[in-house]
Short mmCIF file of C-alpha atoms in Angstrom, two decimals:
data_model
loop_
_atom_site.label_atom_id
_atom_site.label_comp_id
_atom_site.label_asym_id
_atom_site.label_seq_id
_atom_site.Cartn_x
_atom_site.Cartn_y
_atom_site.Cartn_z
CA UNK A 1 53.73 134.03 -77.73
CA UNK A 2 57.15 134.86 -78.39
CA UNK A 3 59.08 133.31 -81.82
CA UNK A 4 61.14 130.41 -81.40
CA UNK A 5 64.45 132.17 -81.82
CA UNK A 6 64.12 134.43 -78.73
CA UNK A 7 67.28 134.97 -76.46
CA UNK A 8 67.13 137.39 -73.27
CA UNK A 9 70.37 139.16 -72.12
CA UNK A 10 70.74 139.72 -68.46
CA UNK A 11 73.43 142.25 -68.59
CA UNK A 12 73.33 143.95 -65.27
CA UNK A 13 74.59 147.16 -66.60
CA UNK A 14 73.46 149.37 -63.33
CA UNK A 15 75.65 152.36 -62.98
CA UNK A 16 75.26 151.92 -59.19
CA UNK A 17 75.69 148.33 -59.64
CA UNK A 18 77.98 146.87 -56.40
CA UNK A 19 80.10 144.88 -58.27
CA UNK A 20 81.73 146.33 -61.76
CA UNK A 21 84.07 144.03 -61.66
CA UNK A 22 81.20 141.20 -63.09
CA UNK A 23 80.25 143.46 -65.87
CA UNK A 24 81.10 142.53 -69.58
CA UNK A 25 82.10 145.58 -71.43
CA UNK A 26 79.15 147.46 -73.26
CA UNK A 27 80.45 147.31 -76.63
CA UNK A 28 80.72 143.36 -76.38
CA UNK A 29 77.17 143.16 -75.79
CA UNK A 30 76.52 145.83 -78.67
CA UNK A 31 78.46 143.23 -80.97
CA UNK A 32 76.87 139.95 -79.57
CA UNK A 33 73.67 141.72 -80.38
CA UNK A 34 74.30 142.03 -84.03
CA UNK A 35 75.53 138.44 -84.34
CA UNK A 36 72.56 136.96 -83.06
CA UNK A 37 70.19 139.17 -85.01
CA UNK A 38 72.42 138.12 -88.02
CA UNK A 39 71.56 134.68 -86.79
CA UNK A 40 67.47 135.52 -87.23
CA UNK A 41 67.40 135.85 -83.13
CA UNK A 42 64.79 138.06 -81.53
CA UNK A 43 66.99 139.92 -78.87
CA UNK A 44 65.73 141.11 -75.52
CA UNK A 45 66.89 142.80 -73.03
CA UNK A 46 65.90 141.53 -69.29
CA UNK A 47 66.99 143.33 -65.69
CA UNK A 48 65.92 146.03 -64.09
CA UNK A 49 64.49 149.32 -65.43
CA UNK A 50 67.42 151.08 -64.09
CA UNK A 51 69.94 149.11 -66.06
CA UNK A 52 71.30 150.94 -69.13
CA UNK A 53 68.72 149.72 -72.13
CA UNK A 54 71.44 149.01 -75.17
CA UNK A 55 69.94 149.94 -78.71
CA UNK A 56 69.24 146.60 -80.94
CA UNK A 57 66.97 144.89 -78.50
CA UNK A 58 63.46 144.73 -77.60
CA UNK A 59 62.79 146.04 -73.72
CA UNK A 60 61.55 143.60 -71.17
CA UNK A 61 63.45 145.35 -68.42
CA UNK A 62 60.72 145.57 -65.72
CA UNK A 63 60.86 146.91 -61.86
CA UNK A 64 59.81 143.90 -59.95
CA UNK A 65 61.40 140.44 -59.43
CA UNK A 66 58.38 138.59 -60.32
CA UNK A 67 58.17 140.47 -63.62
CA UNK A 68 61.43 139.42 -64.31
CA UNK A 69 61.05 135.72 -63.49
CA UNK A 70 58.27 136.19 -65.98
CA UNK A 71 60.35 137.63 -68.89
CA UNK A 72 63.20 135.51 -68.05
CA UNK A 73 60.55 132.29 -68.72
CA UNK A 74 59.30 133.73 -71.98
CA UNK A 75 62.17 133.37 -74.00
CA UNK A 76 63.65 130.19 -74.82
CA UNK A 77 67.79 130.77 -73.93
CA UNK A 78 69.33 133.58 -71.88
CA UNK A 79 72.54 134.99 -71.97
CA UNK A 80 73.92 136.89 -68.86
CA UNK A 81 76.80 137.62 -66.40
CA UNK A 82 77.25 135.12 -63.39
CA UNK A 83 74.60 136.52 -60.74
CA UNK A 84 71.18 136.64 -59.97
CA UNK A 85 70.14 135.19 -63.35
CA UNK A 86 72.13 131.93 -63.18
CA UNK A 87 70.13 131.06 -59.82
CA UNK A 88 66.56 131.85 -61.32
CA UNK A 89 67.58 129.88 -64.39
CA UNK A 90 68.76 126.77 -62.55
CA UNK A 91 65.09 126.88 -60.37
CA UNK A 92 63.77 126.69 -64.12
CA UNK A 93 65.68 124.70 -65.79
CA UNK A 94 66.36 127.39 -68.38
CA UNK A 95 68.96 126.83 -70.98
CA UNK A 96 71.36 129.56 -70.52
CA UNK A 97 75.12 130.86 -71.42
CA UNK A 98 76.72 131.97 -68.52
CA UNK A 99 79.39 134.79 -68.67
CA UNK A 100 81.76 134.04 -65.30
CA UNK A 101 84.79 135.90 -64.27
CA UNK A 102 87.35 133.37 -62.98
CA UNK A 103 86.77 134.40 -59.31
CA UNK A 104 83.49 132.33 -59.30
CA UNK A 105 85.03 129.36 -60.83
CA UNK A 106 84.96 127.38 -57.30
CA UNK A 107 80.74 126.97 -57.13
CA UNK A 108 79.99 126.22 -61.06
CA UNK A 109 79.77 122.36 -60.29
CA UNK A 110 76.24 122.81 -59.25
CA UNK A 111 75.39 124.71 -62.76
CA UNK A 112 76.13 121.98 -64.84
CA UNK A 113 72.85 122.60 -66.82
CA UNK A 114 74.49 125.70 -68.19
CA UNK A 115 77.03 126.57 -70.71
CA UNK A 116 79.77 128.73 -68.86
CA UNK A 117 82.40 131.14 -70.42
CA UNK A 118 84.87 132.28 -68.26
CA UNK A 119 87.59 134.35 -67.89
CA UNK A 120 91.17 132.87 -68.34
CA UNK A 121 92.95 134.02 -65.18
CA UNK A 122 91.11 133.61 -61.49
CA UNK A 123 90.96 137.48 -61.42
CA UNK A 124 92.46 139.25 -58.60
CA UNK A 125 89.70 142.15 -57.79
CA UNK A 126 88.19 140.17 -55.49
CA UNK A 127 89.22 140.54 -51.83
CA UNK A 128 87.42 137.54 -51.22
CA UNK A 129 84.67 135.60 -53.08
CA UNK A 130 82.50 134.87 -50.32
CA UNK A 131 82.39 138.65 -48.87
CA UNK A 132 82.72 140.00 -52.99
CA UNK A 133 84.68 142.95 -51.67
CA UNK A 134 86.66 144.54 -54.57
CA UNK A 135 90.46 145.36 -54.24
CA UNK A 136 91.07 149.09 -54.34
CA UNK A 137 93.60 148.63 -57.10
CA UNK A 138 91.60 146.56 -59.06
CA UNK A 139 92.31 146.88 -62.91
CA UNK A 140 88.85 145.27 -63.56
CA UNK A 141 90.27 143.44 -66.66
CA UNK A 142 89.15 140.11 -66.09
CA UNK A 143 85.75 140.12 -68.13
CA UNK A 144 87.26 141.90 -71.16
CA UNK A 145 89.40 138.52 -71.64
CA UNK A 146 85.91 136.59 -72.68
CA UNK A 147 85.51 137.58 -76.32
CA UNK A 148 82.43 138.28 -77.99
CA UNK A 149 83.26 134.83 -80.24
CA UNK A 150 83.84 132.97 -77.55
CA UNK A 151 79.87 133.90 -76.20
CA UNK A 152 78.63 133.01 -79.16
CA UNK A 153 79.85 129.95 -79.88
CA UNK A 154 78.72 128.92 -76.45
CA UNK A 155 75.43 130.04 -77.23
CA UNK A 156 75.29 128.19 -80.35
CA UNK A 157 76.41 125.20 -79.43
CA UNK A 158 73.70 125.10 -76.14
CA UNK A 159 71.06 125.81 -79.12
CA UNK A 160 71.87 122.14 -80.60
CA UNK A 161 70.74 120.42 -77.19
#
């Protein structure tokens, strides 16, 4: 059994990922890990084995979706970018802090159990939210607008409830 103060990070840092526009910068994750560990949290990296392993975490990357479900259930809280993790979290009523590009804000109402940290603009990189096509001239700056301090503060706030 894992300690009480556990957090899983679902980073989606796969070099073959179709939606790079949704990635939060690696250096932001690294800074967040330092802050979490300074507060006494055991930090686990969730996701697929092909996701880049980041330093300072316990490796819980898996090959099968079934194992991903189990790893998410084993930690007390999850911090993730918007995507598969928040859908799984909703099913299992998991405490989550979700980092969201502004393009996804339209459907967040049905995920009110999660804390959302949203980029300040609506992100013009998506040609269409429904098709998730990325415009070829996209500067991919939306997620960089979300600060480590904002994500950390949202996470700390969610642990109080």
